[in-house]
PDB file of C-alpha atoms in Angstrom:
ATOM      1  CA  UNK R  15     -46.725 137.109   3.780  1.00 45.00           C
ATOM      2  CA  UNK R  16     -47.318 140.647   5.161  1.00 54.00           C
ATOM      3  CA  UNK R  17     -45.228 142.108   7.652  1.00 67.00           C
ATOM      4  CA  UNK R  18     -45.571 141.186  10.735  1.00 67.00           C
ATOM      5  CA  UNK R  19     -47.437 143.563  12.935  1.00 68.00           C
ATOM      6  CA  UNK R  20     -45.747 145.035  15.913  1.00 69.00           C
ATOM      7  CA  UNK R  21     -48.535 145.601  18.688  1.00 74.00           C
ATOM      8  CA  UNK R  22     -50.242 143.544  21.015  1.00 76.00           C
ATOM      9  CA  UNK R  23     -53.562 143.624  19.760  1.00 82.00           C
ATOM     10  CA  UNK R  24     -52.545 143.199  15.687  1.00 83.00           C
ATOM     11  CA  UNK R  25     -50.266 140.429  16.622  1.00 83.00           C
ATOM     12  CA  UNK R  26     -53.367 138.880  18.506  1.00 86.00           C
ATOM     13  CA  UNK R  27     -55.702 139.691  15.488  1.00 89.00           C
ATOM     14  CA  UNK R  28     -53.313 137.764  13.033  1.00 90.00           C
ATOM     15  CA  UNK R  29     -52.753 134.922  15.594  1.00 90.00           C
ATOM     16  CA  UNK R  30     -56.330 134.167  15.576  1.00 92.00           C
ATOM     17  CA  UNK R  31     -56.339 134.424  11.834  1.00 93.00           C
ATOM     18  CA  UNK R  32     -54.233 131.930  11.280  1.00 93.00           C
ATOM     19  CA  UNK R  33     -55.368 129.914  13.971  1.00 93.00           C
ATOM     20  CA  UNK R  34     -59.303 130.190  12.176  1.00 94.00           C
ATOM     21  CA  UNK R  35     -57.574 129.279   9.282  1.00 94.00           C
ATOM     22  CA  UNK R  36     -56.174 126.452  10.191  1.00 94.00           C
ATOM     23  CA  UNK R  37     -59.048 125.228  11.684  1.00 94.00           C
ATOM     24  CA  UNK R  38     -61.181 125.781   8.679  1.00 94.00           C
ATOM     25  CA  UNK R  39     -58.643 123.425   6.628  1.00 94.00           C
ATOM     26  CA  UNK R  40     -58.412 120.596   9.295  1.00 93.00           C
ATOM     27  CA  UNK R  41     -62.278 120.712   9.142  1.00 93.00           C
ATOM     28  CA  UNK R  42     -62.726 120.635   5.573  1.00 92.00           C
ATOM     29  CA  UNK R  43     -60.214 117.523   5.244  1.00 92.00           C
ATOM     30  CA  UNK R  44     -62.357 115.865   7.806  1.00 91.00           C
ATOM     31  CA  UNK R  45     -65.106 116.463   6.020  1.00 90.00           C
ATOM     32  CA  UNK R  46     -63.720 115.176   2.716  1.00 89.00           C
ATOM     33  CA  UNK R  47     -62.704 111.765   4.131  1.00 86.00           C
ATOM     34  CA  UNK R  48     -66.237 110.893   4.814  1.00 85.00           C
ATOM     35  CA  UNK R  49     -66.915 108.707   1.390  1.00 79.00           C
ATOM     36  CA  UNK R  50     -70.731 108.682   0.527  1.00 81.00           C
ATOM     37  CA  UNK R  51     -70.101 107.223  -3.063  1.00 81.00           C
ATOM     38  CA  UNK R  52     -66.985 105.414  -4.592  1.00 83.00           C
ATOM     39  CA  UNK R  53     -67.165 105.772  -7.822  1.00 88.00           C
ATOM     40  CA  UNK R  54     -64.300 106.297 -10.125  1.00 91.00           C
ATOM     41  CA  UNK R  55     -65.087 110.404 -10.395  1.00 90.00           C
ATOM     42  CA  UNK R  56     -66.375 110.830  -7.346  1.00 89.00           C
ATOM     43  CA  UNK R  57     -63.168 109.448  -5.589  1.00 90.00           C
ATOM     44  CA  UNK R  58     -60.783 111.571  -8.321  1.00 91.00           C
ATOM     45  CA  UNK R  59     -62.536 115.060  -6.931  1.00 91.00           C
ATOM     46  CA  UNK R  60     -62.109 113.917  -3.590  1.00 91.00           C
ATOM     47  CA  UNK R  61     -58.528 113.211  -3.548  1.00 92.00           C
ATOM     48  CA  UNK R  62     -58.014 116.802  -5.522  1.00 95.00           C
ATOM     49  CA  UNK R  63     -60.000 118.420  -2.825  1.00 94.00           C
ATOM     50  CA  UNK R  64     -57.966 116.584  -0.147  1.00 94.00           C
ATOM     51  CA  UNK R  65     -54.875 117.796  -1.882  1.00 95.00           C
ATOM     52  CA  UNK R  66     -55.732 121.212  -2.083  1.00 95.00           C
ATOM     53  CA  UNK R  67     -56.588 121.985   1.459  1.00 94.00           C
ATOM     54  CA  UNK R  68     -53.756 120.107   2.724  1.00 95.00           C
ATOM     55  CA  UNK R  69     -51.334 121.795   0.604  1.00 96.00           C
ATOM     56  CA  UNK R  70     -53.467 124.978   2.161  1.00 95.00           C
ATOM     57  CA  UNK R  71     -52.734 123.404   5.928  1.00 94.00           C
ATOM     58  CA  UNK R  72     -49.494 123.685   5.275  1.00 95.00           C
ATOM     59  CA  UNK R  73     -48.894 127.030   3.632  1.00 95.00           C
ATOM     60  CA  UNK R  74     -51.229 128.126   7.025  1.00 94.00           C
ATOM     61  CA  UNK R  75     -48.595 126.420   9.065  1.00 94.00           C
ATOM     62  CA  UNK R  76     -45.466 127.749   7.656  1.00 95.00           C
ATOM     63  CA  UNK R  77     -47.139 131.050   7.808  1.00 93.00           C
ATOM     64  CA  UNK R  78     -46.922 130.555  11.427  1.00 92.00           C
ATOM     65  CA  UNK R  79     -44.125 129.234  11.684  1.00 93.00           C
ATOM     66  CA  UNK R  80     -42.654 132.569   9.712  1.00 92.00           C
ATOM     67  CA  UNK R  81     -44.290 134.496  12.001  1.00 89.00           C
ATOM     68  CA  UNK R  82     -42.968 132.878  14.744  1.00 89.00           C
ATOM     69  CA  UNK R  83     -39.644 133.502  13.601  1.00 90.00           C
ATOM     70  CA  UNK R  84     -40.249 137.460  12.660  1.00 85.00           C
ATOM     71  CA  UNK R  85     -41.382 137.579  16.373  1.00 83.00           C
ATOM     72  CA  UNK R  86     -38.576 136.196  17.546  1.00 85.00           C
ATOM     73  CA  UNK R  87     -35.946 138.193  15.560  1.00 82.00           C
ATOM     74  CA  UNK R  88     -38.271 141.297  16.498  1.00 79.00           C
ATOM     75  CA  UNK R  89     -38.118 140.123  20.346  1.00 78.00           C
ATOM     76  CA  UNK R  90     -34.204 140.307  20.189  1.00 79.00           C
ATOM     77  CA  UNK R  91     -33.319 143.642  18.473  1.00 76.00           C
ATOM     78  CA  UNK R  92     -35.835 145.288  20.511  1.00 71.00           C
ATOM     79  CA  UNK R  93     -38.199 146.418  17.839  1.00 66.00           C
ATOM     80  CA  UNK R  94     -41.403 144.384  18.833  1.00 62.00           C
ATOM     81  CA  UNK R  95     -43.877 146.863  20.852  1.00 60.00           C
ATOM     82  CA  UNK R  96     -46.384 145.154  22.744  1.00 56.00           C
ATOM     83  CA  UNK R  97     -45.740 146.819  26.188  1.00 53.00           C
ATOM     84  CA  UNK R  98     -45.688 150.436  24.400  1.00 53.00           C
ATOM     85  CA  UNK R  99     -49.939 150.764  25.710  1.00 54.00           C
ATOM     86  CA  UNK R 100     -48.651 149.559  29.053  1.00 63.00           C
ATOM     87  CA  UNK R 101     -46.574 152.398  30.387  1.00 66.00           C
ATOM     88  CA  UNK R 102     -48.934 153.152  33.012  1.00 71.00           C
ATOM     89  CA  UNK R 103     -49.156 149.848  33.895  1.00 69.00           C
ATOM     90  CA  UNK R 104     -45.623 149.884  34.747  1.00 75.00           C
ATOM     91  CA  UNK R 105     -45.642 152.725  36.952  1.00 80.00           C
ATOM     92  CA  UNK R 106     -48.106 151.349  38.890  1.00 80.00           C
ATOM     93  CA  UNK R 107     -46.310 148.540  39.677  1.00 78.00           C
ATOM     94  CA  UNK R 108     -43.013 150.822  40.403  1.00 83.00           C
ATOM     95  CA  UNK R 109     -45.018 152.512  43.072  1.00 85.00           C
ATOM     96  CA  UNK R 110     -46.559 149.785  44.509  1.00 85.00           C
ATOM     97  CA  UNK R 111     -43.029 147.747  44.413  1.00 86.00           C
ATOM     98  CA  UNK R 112     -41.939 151.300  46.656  1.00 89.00           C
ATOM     99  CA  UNK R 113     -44.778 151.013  48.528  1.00 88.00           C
ATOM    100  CA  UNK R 114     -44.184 147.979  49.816  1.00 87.00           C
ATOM    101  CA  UNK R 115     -40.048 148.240  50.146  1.00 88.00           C
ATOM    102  CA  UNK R 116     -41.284 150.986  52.435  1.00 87.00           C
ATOM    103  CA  UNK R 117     -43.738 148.881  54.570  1.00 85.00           C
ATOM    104  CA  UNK R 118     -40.679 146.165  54.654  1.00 85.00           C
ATOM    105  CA  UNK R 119     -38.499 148.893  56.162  1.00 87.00           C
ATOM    106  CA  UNK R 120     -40.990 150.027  58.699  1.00 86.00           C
ATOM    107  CA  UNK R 121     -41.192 146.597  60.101  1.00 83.00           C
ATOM    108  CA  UNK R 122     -37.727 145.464  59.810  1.00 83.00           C
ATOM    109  CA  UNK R 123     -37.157 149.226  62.058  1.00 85.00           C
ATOM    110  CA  UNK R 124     -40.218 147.811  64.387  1.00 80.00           C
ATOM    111  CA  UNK R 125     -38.569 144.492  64.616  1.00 78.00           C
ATOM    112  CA  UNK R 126     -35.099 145.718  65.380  1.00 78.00           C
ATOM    113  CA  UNK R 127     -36.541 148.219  68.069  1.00 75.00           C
ATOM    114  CA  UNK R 128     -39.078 145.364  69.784  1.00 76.00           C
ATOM    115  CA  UNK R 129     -35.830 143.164  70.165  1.00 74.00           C
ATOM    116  CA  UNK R 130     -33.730 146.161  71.548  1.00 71.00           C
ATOM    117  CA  UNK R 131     -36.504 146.850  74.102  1.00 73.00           C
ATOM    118  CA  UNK R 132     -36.596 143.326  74.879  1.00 72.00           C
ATOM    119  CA  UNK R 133     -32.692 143.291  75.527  1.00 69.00           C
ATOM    120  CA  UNK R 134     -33.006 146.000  77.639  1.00 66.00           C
ATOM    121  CA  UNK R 135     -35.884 144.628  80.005  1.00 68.00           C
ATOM    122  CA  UNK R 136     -33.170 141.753  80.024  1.00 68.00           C
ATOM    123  CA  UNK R 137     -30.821 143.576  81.340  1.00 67.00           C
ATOM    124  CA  UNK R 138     -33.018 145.224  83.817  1.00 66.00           C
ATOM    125  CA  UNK R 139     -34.455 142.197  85.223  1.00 67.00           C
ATOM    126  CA  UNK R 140     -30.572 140.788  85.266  1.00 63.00           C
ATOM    127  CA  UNK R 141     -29.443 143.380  87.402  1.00 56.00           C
TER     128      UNK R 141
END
């Protein structure tokens, strides 16, 4: 198998790949079990054919399955780059995280001064 890709959109691109591939195999076993004639060649091919694509299903699934793995062991050393197109993405949600901390502090100050006033016309109307 090739080496596993380490972007977003290449890593999509083999995904779907393998997941076309896959499909294609499932479909042509499908296809093969519907018997039109049952003669002795006829039923020889067919169980060839239907031996060949699902020894191909399953080379398609261990290929995902490898690639799963290679993600995986890419995920945990750090070396798989699929936020590396997203840096601006991340400092626009740093700003707007900021943004709002600093909206959170202006009320929390506007809550803390409504309640002080409110002590204080306590106080008044106590005395």
């Amino acid at each position: 198998m090739d080496s596993i890709p380490r972007n977003t959109p290449a890593l999509m691109a083999r995904i779907d790949q393998i997941r076309n591939n896959m499909l294609k195999r499932f479909e042509n076993l499908i296809e093969l079990a519907a018997v039109d004639k049952t003669d002795r060649n006829t039923t020889a091919l067919n169980q060839y054919q239907m031996q060949v694509e699902t020894a191909a299903l399953i080379r398609t699934s261990e290929d995902i399955l490898t690639m799963t793995r290679q993600m995986q062991e890419l995920w945990l050393f750090g070396q798989l780059k699929t936020l590396e197109q997203r840096e601006d993405l991340q400092e626009r949600i740093d700003s707007d995280a900021e943004d709002v901390a600093g909206l959170l502090t202006q009320l929390l100050t506007a809550e803390s001064l409504m309640e002080a006033s409110e002590d204080v016309k306590m106080e008044v109307e106590g005395a």
